[in-house]
Amino acid sequence: MRYYKCLKDLGVNPWPYLGLGLTLIVFIHPGRFSVSFDHHVIQEEDLIPSLVALPDEGQVQSKCPLNLEHLAHPGFKSFPVEQGGGWNPPDCIPRFHSVLVIPYRDRPENLQQFLAFMHPFLQRQNLSYDIFVIEQAPGMAFNRAKLFNIGFREALKATSEAYCFIFHDVDLLPMDRRNIYACTRQPRHMTSHLDKFRYNLPYPQLFGGGIAILKDQFQAVNGFSNRFFGWGGEDDDLSQNRVLASGYQICRFPSDINRYQMLSHRPAPRMADNYRKFKAAGGSDHDGMILSRDGLSDLMYTVLARTREELYTKILVDLSTSMQ
Ligand code: BGN
């Protein structure tokens, strides 16, 4: 009070300075919005044992070692991919197979950058993988979660060996070679430390960006909700109303491994209504009701085209129709 009076006597109004100080702390302090969250973080020495491998077919000697060397390691050249975006290590039996599902509309530069980066990244790890890009036809607001559900359904039709799904945004690139693109025993949040958030986790339950989940787990929670159009909430619904509510835990690799760079693009507008949907699904109705009737079980869409592009399989879908 005394200082305030002194400043006032000097004719200085302290409030703008205080405001400026707080603003500087919020914007300059690297730990802003940071949450220390160390539950279910898999330690680096446990990364490989935490993964779920393809069934062993007896030829253990010729199984591919997981290669976590840096991409820029001398001597690494990326291999040609099969038409349609699939790849298998050429000279060993893969231990892991992952299906990457990428929801997409109207961001050709991001898609090109993503594919150019991800193919060598995944090959370097010695995984076997497929990439499905699910494109939403123009018209309705973007429905990221429903596109993931469709990718899951379509990939299972195309790839009988699919047991591990990576649901991933097109604008996020992993920055650490140890970030293995295979499924862990529990659903994993991959993209927890983004450059956009100064490599801090904004809140502990965040499950957006990219996740790895086993087929059986995704089926057990009835997939994502189909009801979230526009930006926000569908990932919170999956983590809190479905995955955690069904008794699974969410795990993460350590924060220095989970680092991502976000490609630039116009931000999507936030949908106010999504907050209400998220809360409603977690409310009194949540004990299995919404879960059982909204998701993979009532998924309706029409496939307009299936194309095996050079670096990915594209499935163009219309969400406005009611065909299954
Ligand atoms: C949250 C969004 C998430 C998004 C993260 C990170 C909502 C719904 C409110 C319940 N959640 O605010 O969907 O992944 O930010 O950007 O908007």
GROMACS .gro file of C-alpha atoms and ligand atoms in nm:
model
  341
    1MET     CA    1   0.000   0.000   0.000
    2ARG     CA    2   0.284   0.233   0.101
    3TYR     CA    3   0.463   0.169  -0.231
    4TYR     CA    4   0.143   0.220  -0.417
    5LYS     CA    5   0.098   0.554  -0.242
    6CYS     CA    6   0.458   0.653  -0.316
    7LEU     CA    7   0.411   0.572  -0.681
    8LYS     CA    8   0.088   0.767  -0.682
    9ASP     CA    9   0.265   1.064  -0.521
   10LEU     CA   10   0.515   1.047  -0.804
   11GLY     CA   11   0.226   1.053  -1.047
   12VAL     CA   12   0.290   0.696  -1.166
   13ASN     CA   13   0.000   0.456  -1.210
   14PRO     CA   14   0.140   0.111  -1.122
   15TRP     CA   15  -0.137  -0.100  -1.277
   16PRO     CA   16  -0.022  -0.091  -1.640
   17TYR     CA   17   0.328  -0.197  -1.523
   18LEU     CA   18   0.182  -0.482  -1.323
   19GLY     CA   19  -0.026  -0.586  -1.624
   20LEU     CA   20   0.278  -0.568  -1.849
   21GLY     CA   21   0.481  -0.773  -1.600
   22LEU     CA   22   0.218  -1.047  -1.585
   23THR     CA   23   0.183  -1.052  -1.963
   24LEU     CA   24   0.561  -1.089  -1.997
   25ILE     CA   25   0.562  -1.378  -1.751
   26VAL     CA   26   0.285  -1.555  -1.940
   27PHE     CA   27   0.444  -1.510  -2.282
   28ILE     CA   28   0.814  -1.532  -2.205
   29HIS     CA   29   0.829  -1.785  -1.925
   30PRO     CA   30   0.903  -2.119  -2.090
   31GLY     CA   31   0.698  -2.313  -1.837
   32ARG     CA   32   0.378  -2.123  -1.890
   33PHE     CA   33   0.070  -2.345  -1.866
   34SER     CA   34   0.308  -2.626  -1.793
   35VAL     CA   35   0.176  -2.914  -1.592
   36SER     CA   36   0.407  -3.158  -1.431
   37PHE     CA   37   0.260  -3.490  -1.526
   38ASP     CA   38   0.462  -3.796  -1.463
   39HIS     CA   39   0.206  -4.072  -1.422
   40HIS     CA   40   0.228  -4.351  -1.672
   41VAL     CA   41   0.537  -4.214  -1.839
   42ILE     CA   42   0.727  -4.508  -1.982
   43GLN     CA   43   1.094  -4.482  -1.898
   44GLU     CA   44   1.338  -4.489  -2.185
   45GLU     CA   45   1.479  -4.831  -2.094
   46ASP     CA   46   1.124  -4.973  -2.103
   47LEU     CA   47   1.022  -4.834  -2.442
   48ILE     CA   48   1.073  -5.152  -2.639
   49PRO     CA   49   0.930  -5.392  -2.376
   50SER     CA   50   0.620  -5.169  -2.356
   51LEU     CA   51   0.534  -5.234  -2.722
   52VAL     CA   52   0.298  -5.496  -2.861
   53ALA     CA   53   0.464  -5.694  -3.139
   54LEU     CA   54   0.319  -5.896  -3.425
   55PRO     CA   55   0.264  -6.262  -3.334
   56ASP     CA   56   0.588  -6.452  -3.340
   57GLU     CA   57   0.612  -6.692  -3.629
   58GLY     CA   58   0.916  -6.875  -3.514
   59GLN     CA   59   1.181  -6.705  -3.725
   60VAL     CA   60   1.308  -6.489  -3.442
   61GLN     CA   61   1.663  -6.473  -3.578
   62SER     CA   62   1.557  -6.289  -3.890
   63LYS     CA   63   1.329  -6.043  -3.710
   64CYS     CA   64   1.407  -5.679  -3.773
   65PRO     CA   65   1.588  -5.500  -3.495
   66LEU     CA   66   1.415  -5.180  -3.391
   67ASN     CA   67   1.639  -4.913  -3.525
   68LEU     CA   68   1.640  -4.594  -3.326
   69GLU     CA   69   1.940  -4.435  -3.491
   70HIS     CA   70   1.900  -4.083  -3.606
   71LEU     CA   71   1.754  -4.030  -3.952
   72ALA     CA   72   2.057  -3.835  -4.054
   73HIS     CA   73   2.277  -4.133  -3.971
   74PRO     CA   74   2.516  -4.181  -4.263
   75GLY     CA   75   2.422  -4.449  -4.505
   76PHE     CA   76   2.046  -4.435  -4.462
   77LYS     CA   77   1.852  -4.399  -4.784
   78SER     CA   78   1.479  -4.418  -4.786
   79PHE     CA   79   1.330  -4.708  -4.978
   80PRO     CA   80   1.063  -4.692  -5.242
   81VAL     CA   81   0.716  -4.747  -5.100
   82GLU     CA   82   0.451  -4.969  -5.249
   83GLN     CA   83   0.186  -4.789  -5.450
   84GLY     CA   84  -0.075  -4.703  -5.186
   85GLY     CA   85   0.178  -4.610  -4.919
   86GLY     CA   86   0.254  -4.946  -4.758
   87TRP     CA   87   0.601  -5.064  -4.668
   88ASN     CA   88   0.773  -5.374  -4.527
   89PRO     CA   89   1.140  -5.394  -4.435
   90PRO     CA   90   1.307  -5.563  -4.732
   91ASP     CA   91   1.550  -5.797  -4.557
   92CYS     CA   92   1.403  -5.897  -4.222
   93ILE     CA   93   1.070  -5.992  -4.067
   94PRO     CA   94   0.904  -5.691  -3.909
   95ARG     CA   95   0.828  -5.706  -3.539
   96PHE     CA   96   0.561  -5.440  -3.557
   97HIS     CA   97   0.294  -5.332  -3.798
   98SER     CA   98   0.116  -4.998  -3.770
   99VAL     CA   99  -0.167  -4.840  -3.963
  100LEU     CA  100  -0.145  -4.462  -3.974
  101VAL     CA  101  -0.480  -4.292  -4.023
  102ILE     CA  102  -0.463  -3.927  -4.125
  103PRO     CA  103  -0.781  -3.717  -4.145
  104TYR     CA  104  -0.754  -3.465  -4.422
  105ARG     CA  105  -0.909  -3.179  -4.612
  106ASP     CA  106  -0.760  -2.899  -4.809
  107ARG     CA  107  -0.400  -2.890  -4.686
  108PRO     CA  108  -0.192  -3.022  -4.977
  109GLU     CA  109   0.137  -2.863  -4.860
  110ASN     CA  110   0.103  -3.015  -4.513
  111LEU     CA  111   0.026  -3.358  -4.660
  112GLN     CA  112   0.324  -3.345  -4.892
  113GLN     CA  113   0.559  -3.241  -4.610
  114PHE     CA  114   0.414  -3.501  -4.377
  115LEU     CA  115   0.463  -3.789  -4.623
  116ALA     CA  116   0.811  -3.677  -4.725
  117PHE     CA  117   0.912  -3.676  -4.360
  118MET     CA  118   0.723  -3.978  -4.229
  119HIS     CA  119   0.819  -4.244  -4.483
  120PRO     CA  120   1.194  -4.227  -4.409
  121PHE     CA  121   1.121  -4.182  -4.038
  122LEU     CA  122   0.912  -4.501  -4.018
  123GLN     CA  123   1.144  -4.698  -4.245
  124ARG     CA  124   1.437  -4.598  -4.032
  125GLN     CA  125   1.263  -4.758  -3.735
  126ASN     CA  126   1.226  -5.081  -3.932
  127LEU     CA  127   0.850  -5.100  -3.890
  128SER     CA  128   0.602  -5.236  -4.135
  129TYR     CA  129   0.326  -4.981  -4.196
  130ASP     CA  130   0.037  -4.856  -4.408
  131ILE     CA  131  -0.077  -4.496  -4.448
  132PHE     CA  132  -0.444  -4.416  -4.503
  133VAL     CA  133  -0.548  -4.059  -4.569
  134ILE     CA  134  -0.919  -4.009  -4.515
  135GLU     CA  135  -1.034  -3.703  -4.702
  136GLN     CA  136  -1.365  -3.537  -4.619
  137ALA     CA  137  -1.555  -3.415  -4.925
  138PRO     CA  138  -1.649  -3.045  -4.923
  139GLY     CA  139  -1.972  -2.935  -4.764
  140MET     CA  140  -2.005  -3.000  -4.395
  141ALA     CA  141  -1.775  -2.884  -4.114
  142PHE     CA  142  -1.467  -3.100  -4.070
  143ASN     CA  143  -1.521  -3.405  -3.850
  144ARG     CA  144  -1.177  -3.529  -3.751
  145ALA     CA  145  -1.304  -3.800  -3.516
  146LYS     CA  146  -1.546  -3.952  -3.765
  147LEU     CA  147  -1.271  -3.962  -4.028
  148PHE     CA  148  -1.061  -4.163  -3.783
  149ASN     CA  149  -1.347  -4.408  -3.732
  150ILE     CA  150  -1.381  -4.443  -4.109
  151GLY     CA  151  -1.005  -4.495  -4.148
  152PHE     CA  152  -1.020  -4.769  -3.887
  153ARG     CA  153  -1.308  -4.945  -4.064
  154GLU     CA  154  -1.156  -4.909  -4.412
  155ALA     CA  155  -0.806  -5.013  -4.307
  156LEU     CA  156  -0.942  -5.330  -4.151
  157LYS     CA  157  -1.114  -5.412  -4.480
  158ALA     CA  158  -0.786  -5.363  -4.666
  159THR     CA  159  -0.522  -5.493  -4.423
  160SER     CA  160  -0.605  -5.812  -4.241
  161GLU     CA  161  -0.293  -5.795  -4.023
  162ALA     CA  162  -0.387  -5.453  -3.877
  163TYR     CA  163  -0.377  -5.466  -3.497
  164CYS     CA  164  -0.222  -5.129  -3.410
  165PHE     CA  165  -0.364  -4.794  -3.515
  166ILE     CA  166  -0.200  -4.456  -3.508
  167PHE     CA  167  -0.453  -4.176  -3.539
  168HIS     CA  168  -0.248  -3.874  -3.636
  169ASP     CA  169  -0.288  -3.517  -3.758
  170VAL     CA  170  -0.128  -3.419  -4.088
  171ASP     CA  171   0.049  -3.115  -3.941
  172LEU     CA  172   0.264  -3.283  -3.674
  173LEU     CA  173   0.614  -3.416  -3.729
  174PRO     CA  174   0.799  -3.623  -3.466
  175MET     CA  175   1.136  -3.473  -3.376
  176ASP     CA  176   1.295  -3.765  -3.194
  177ARG     CA  177   1.405  -4.096  -3.345
  178ARG     CA  178   1.316  -4.285  -3.023
  179ASN     CA  179   0.949  -4.203  -3.070
  180ILE     CA  180   0.853  -4.548  -3.193
  181TYR     CA  181   0.544  -4.556  -3.411
  182ALA     CA  182   0.409  -4.882  -3.271
  183CYS     CA  183   0.140  -4.954  -3.011
  184THR     CA  184   0.204  -4.985  -2.640
  185ARG     CA  185   0.000  -5.212  -2.415
  186GLN     CA  186  -0.205  -4.915  -2.298
  187PRO     CA  187  -0.331  -4.641  -2.533
  188ARG     CA  188  -0.054  -4.387  -2.581
  189HIS     CA  189  -0.066  -4.013  -2.629
  190MET     CA  190   0.221  -3.941  -2.865
  191THR     CA  191   0.212  -3.569  -2.943
  192SER     CA  192   0.227  -3.433  -2.591
  193HIS     CA  193   0.511  -3.183  -2.633
  194LEU     CA  194   0.461  -2.948  -2.926
  195ASP     CA  195   0.673  -2.653  -3.029
  196LYS     CA  196   0.345  -2.457  -3.039
  197PHE     CA  197   0.308  -2.507  -2.663
  198ARG     CA  198   0.681  -2.458  -2.606
  199TYR     CA  199   0.713  -2.831  -2.545
  200ASN     CA  200   0.482  -2.820  -2.245
  201LEU     CA  201   0.183  -3.038  -2.186
  202PRO     CA  202  -0.114  -2.799  -2.163
  203TYR     CA  203  -0.322  -3.032  -1.945
  204PRO     CA  204  -0.271  -3.388  -1.823
  205GLN     CA  205  -0.567  -3.549  -2.001
  206LEU     CA  206  -0.475  -3.404  -2.343
  207PHE     CA  207  -0.516  -3.679  -2.602
  208GLY     CA  208  -0.512  -3.478  -2.925
  209GLY     CA  209  -0.269  -3.469  -3.217
  210GLY     CA  210  -0.153  -3.827  -3.241
  211ILE     CA  211  -0.233  -4.141  -3.045
  212ALA     CA  212  -0.143  -4.508  -3.072
  213ILE     CA  213  -0.412  -4.759  -2.976
  214LEU     CA  214  -0.462  -5.132  -3.028
  215LYS     CA  215  -0.749  -5.246  -3.250
  216ASP     CA  216  -0.921  -5.432  -2.964
  217GLN     CA  217  -0.900  -5.132  -2.733
  218PHE     CA  218  -1.041  -4.898  -2.998
  219GLN     CA  219  -1.326  -5.141  -3.062
  220ALA     CA  220  -1.390  -5.180  -2.688
  221VAL     CA  221  -1.449  -4.803  -2.650
  222ASN     CA  222  -1.665  -4.794  -2.968
  223GLY     CA  223  -1.408  -4.569  -3.139
  224PHE     CA  224  -1.441  -4.191  -3.139
  225SER     CA  225  -1.772  -4.005  -3.115
  226ASN     CA  226  -1.916  -3.912  -3.457
  227ARG     CA  227  -2.082  -3.599  -3.320
  228PHE     CA  228  -1.797  -3.349  -3.302
  229PHE     CA  229  -1.793  -3.122  -3.605
  230GLY     CA  230  -1.533  -2.842  -3.620
  231TRP     CA  231  -1.237  -2.792  -3.391
  232GLY     CA  232  -1.203  -2.924  -3.036
  233GLY     CA  233  -1.338  -3.169  -2.786
  234GLU     CA  234  -1.342  -3.499  -2.976
  235ASP     CA  235  -1.005  -3.600  -2.831
  236ASP     CA  236  -1.115  -3.508  -2.476
  237ASP     CA  237  -1.426  -3.718  -2.530
  238LEU     CA  238  -1.215  -4.015  -2.640
  239SER     CA  239  -0.975  -3.992  -2.346
  240GLN     CA  240  -1.213  -3.906  -2.064
  241ASN     CA  241  -1.552  -4.043  -2.165
  242ARG     CA  242  -1.428  -4.353  -2.339
  243VAL     CA  243  -1.069  -4.470  -2.278
  244LEU     CA  244  -1.031  -4.376  -1.909
  245ALA     CA  245  -1.399  -4.447  -1.837
  246SER     CA  246  -1.350  -4.799  -1.973
  247GLY     CA  247  -1.065  -4.867  -1.731
  248TYR     CA  248  -0.766  -4.820  -1.964
  249GLN     CA  249  -0.478  -4.598  -1.866
  250ILE     CA  250  -0.318  -4.345  -2.095
  251CYS     CA  251   0.058  -4.368  -2.119
  252ARG     CA  252   0.324  -4.147  -2.272
  253PHE     CA  253   0.688  -4.174  -2.368
  254PRO     CA  254   0.917  -3.930  -2.185
  255SER     CA  255   0.874  -3.564  -2.272
  256ASP     CA  256   1.208  -3.533  -2.453
  257ILE     CA  257   1.100  -3.815  -2.688
  258ASN     CA  258   0.745  -3.687  -2.744
  259ARG     CA  259   0.860  -3.367  -2.915
  260TYR     CA  260   0.680  -3.250  -3.225
  261GLN     CA  261   0.698  -2.969  -3.471
  262MET     CA  262   0.371  -2.828  -3.599
  263LEU     CA  263   0.351  -2.734  -3.966
  264SER     CA  264   0.203  -2.395  -4.033
  265HIS     CA  265  -0.155  -2.355  -4.148
  266ARG     CA  266  -0.458  -2.136  -4.087
  267PRO     CA  267  -0.608  -2.215  -3.746
  268ALA     CA  268  -0.951  -2.376  -3.747
  269PRO     CA  269  -1.226  -2.194  -3.555
  270ARG     CA  270  -1.317  -2.344  -3.217
  271MET     CA  271  -1.673  -2.477  -3.189
  272ALA     CA  272  -1.845  -2.362  -2.871
  273ASP     CA  273  -2.100  -2.639  -2.899
  274ASN     CA  274  -1.834  -2.908  -2.869
  275TYR     CA  275  -1.780  -2.827  -2.504
  276ARG     CA  276  -2.147  -2.900  -2.436
  277LYS     CA  277  -2.127  -3.229  -2.627
  278PHE     CA  278  -1.817  -3.331  -2.437
  279LYS     CA  279  -1.981  -3.254  -2.101
  280ALA     CA  280  -2.308  -3.418  -2.200
  281ALA     CA  281  -2.134  -3.739  -2.300
  282GLY     CA  282  -1.952  -3.746  -1.966
  283GLY     CA  283  -2.262  -3.666  -1.763
  284SER     CA  284  -2.542  -3.884  -1.636
  285ASP     CA  285  -2.571  -4.055  -1.971
  286HIS     CA  286  -2.215  -4.163  -1.966
  287ASP     CA  287  -2.250  -4.507  -1.806
  288GLY     CA  288  -2.228  -4.688  -2.133
  289MET     CA  289  -2.530  -4.527  -2.304
  290ILE     CA  290  -2.366  -4.272  -2.533
  291LEU     CA  291  -2.065  -4.491  -2.562
  292SER     CA  292  -2.261  -4.778  -2.702
  293ARG     CA  293  -2.471  -4.581  -2.949
  294ASP     CA  294  -2.226  -4.319  -3.077
  295GLY     CA  295  -1.909  -4.432  -3.247
  296LEU     CA  296  -1.809  -4.731  -3.460
  297SER     CA  297  -2.151  -4.883  -3.389
  298ASP     CA  298  -2.349  -4.612  -3.572
  299LEU     CA  299  -2.087  -4.500  -3.824
  300MET     CA  300  -2.248  -4.389  -4.153
  301TYR     CA  301  -2.064  -4.258  -4.457
  302THR     CA  302  -2.028  -4.302  -4.829
  303VAL     CA  303  -1.695  -4.374  -4.996
  304LEU     CA  304  -1.671  -4.154  -5.306
  305ALA     CA  305  -1.330  -4.285  -5.417
  306ARG     CA  306  -1.055  -4.519  -5.308
  307THR     CA  307  -0.721  -4.445  -5.472
  308ARG     CA  308  -0.383  -4.601  -5.426
  309GLU     CA  309  -0.167  -4.291  -5.457
  310GLU     CA  310   0.210  -4.308  -5.483
  311LEU     CA  311   0.272  -4.248  -5.111
  312TYR     CA  312  -0.063  -4.327  -4.944
  313THR     CA  313  -0.404  -4.476  -4.988
  314LYS     CA  314  -0.666  -4.207  -5.023
  315ILE     CA  315  -1.026  -4.262  -4.925
  316LEU     CA  316  -1.256  -3.976  -5.017
  317VAL     CA  317  -1.571  -3.980  -4.808
  318ASP     CA  318  -1.901  -3.801  -4.788
  319LEU     CA  319  -2.030  -3.770  -4.433
  320SER     CA  320  -2.369  -3.625  -4.516
  321THR     CA  321  -2.526  -3.946  -4.639
  322SER     CA  322  -2.663  -4.220  -4.427
  323MET     CA  323  -2.514  -4.524  -4.597
  324GLN     CA  324  -2.305  -4.756  -4.387
  325BGN     C1  325  -0.856  -2.820  -2.596
  325BGN     C2  326  -0.952  -2.886  -2.694
  325BGN     C3  327  -0.889  -3.011  -2.750
  325BGN     C4  328  -0.752  -2.979  -2.810
  325BGN     C5  329  -0.666  -2.910  -2.706
  325BGN     C6  330  -0.527  -2.874  -2.755
  325BGN     C7  331  -1.191  -2.849  -2.649
  325BGN     C8  332  -1.319  -2.899  -2.587
  325BGN     C9  333  -1.348  -2.846  -2.457
  325BGN    C10  334  -1.400  -2.955  -2.371
  325BGN     N1  335  -1.078  -2.917  -2.626
  325BGN     O1  336  -0.912  -2.701  -2.549
  325BGN     O2  337  -0.974  -3.070  -2.845
  325BGN     O3  338  -0.687  -3.095  -2.855
  325BGN     O4  339  -0.732  -2.793  -2.659
  325BGN     O5  340  -0.526  -2.785  -2.860
  325BGN     O6  341  -1.198  -2.750  -2.720
   0.00000   0.00000   0.00000
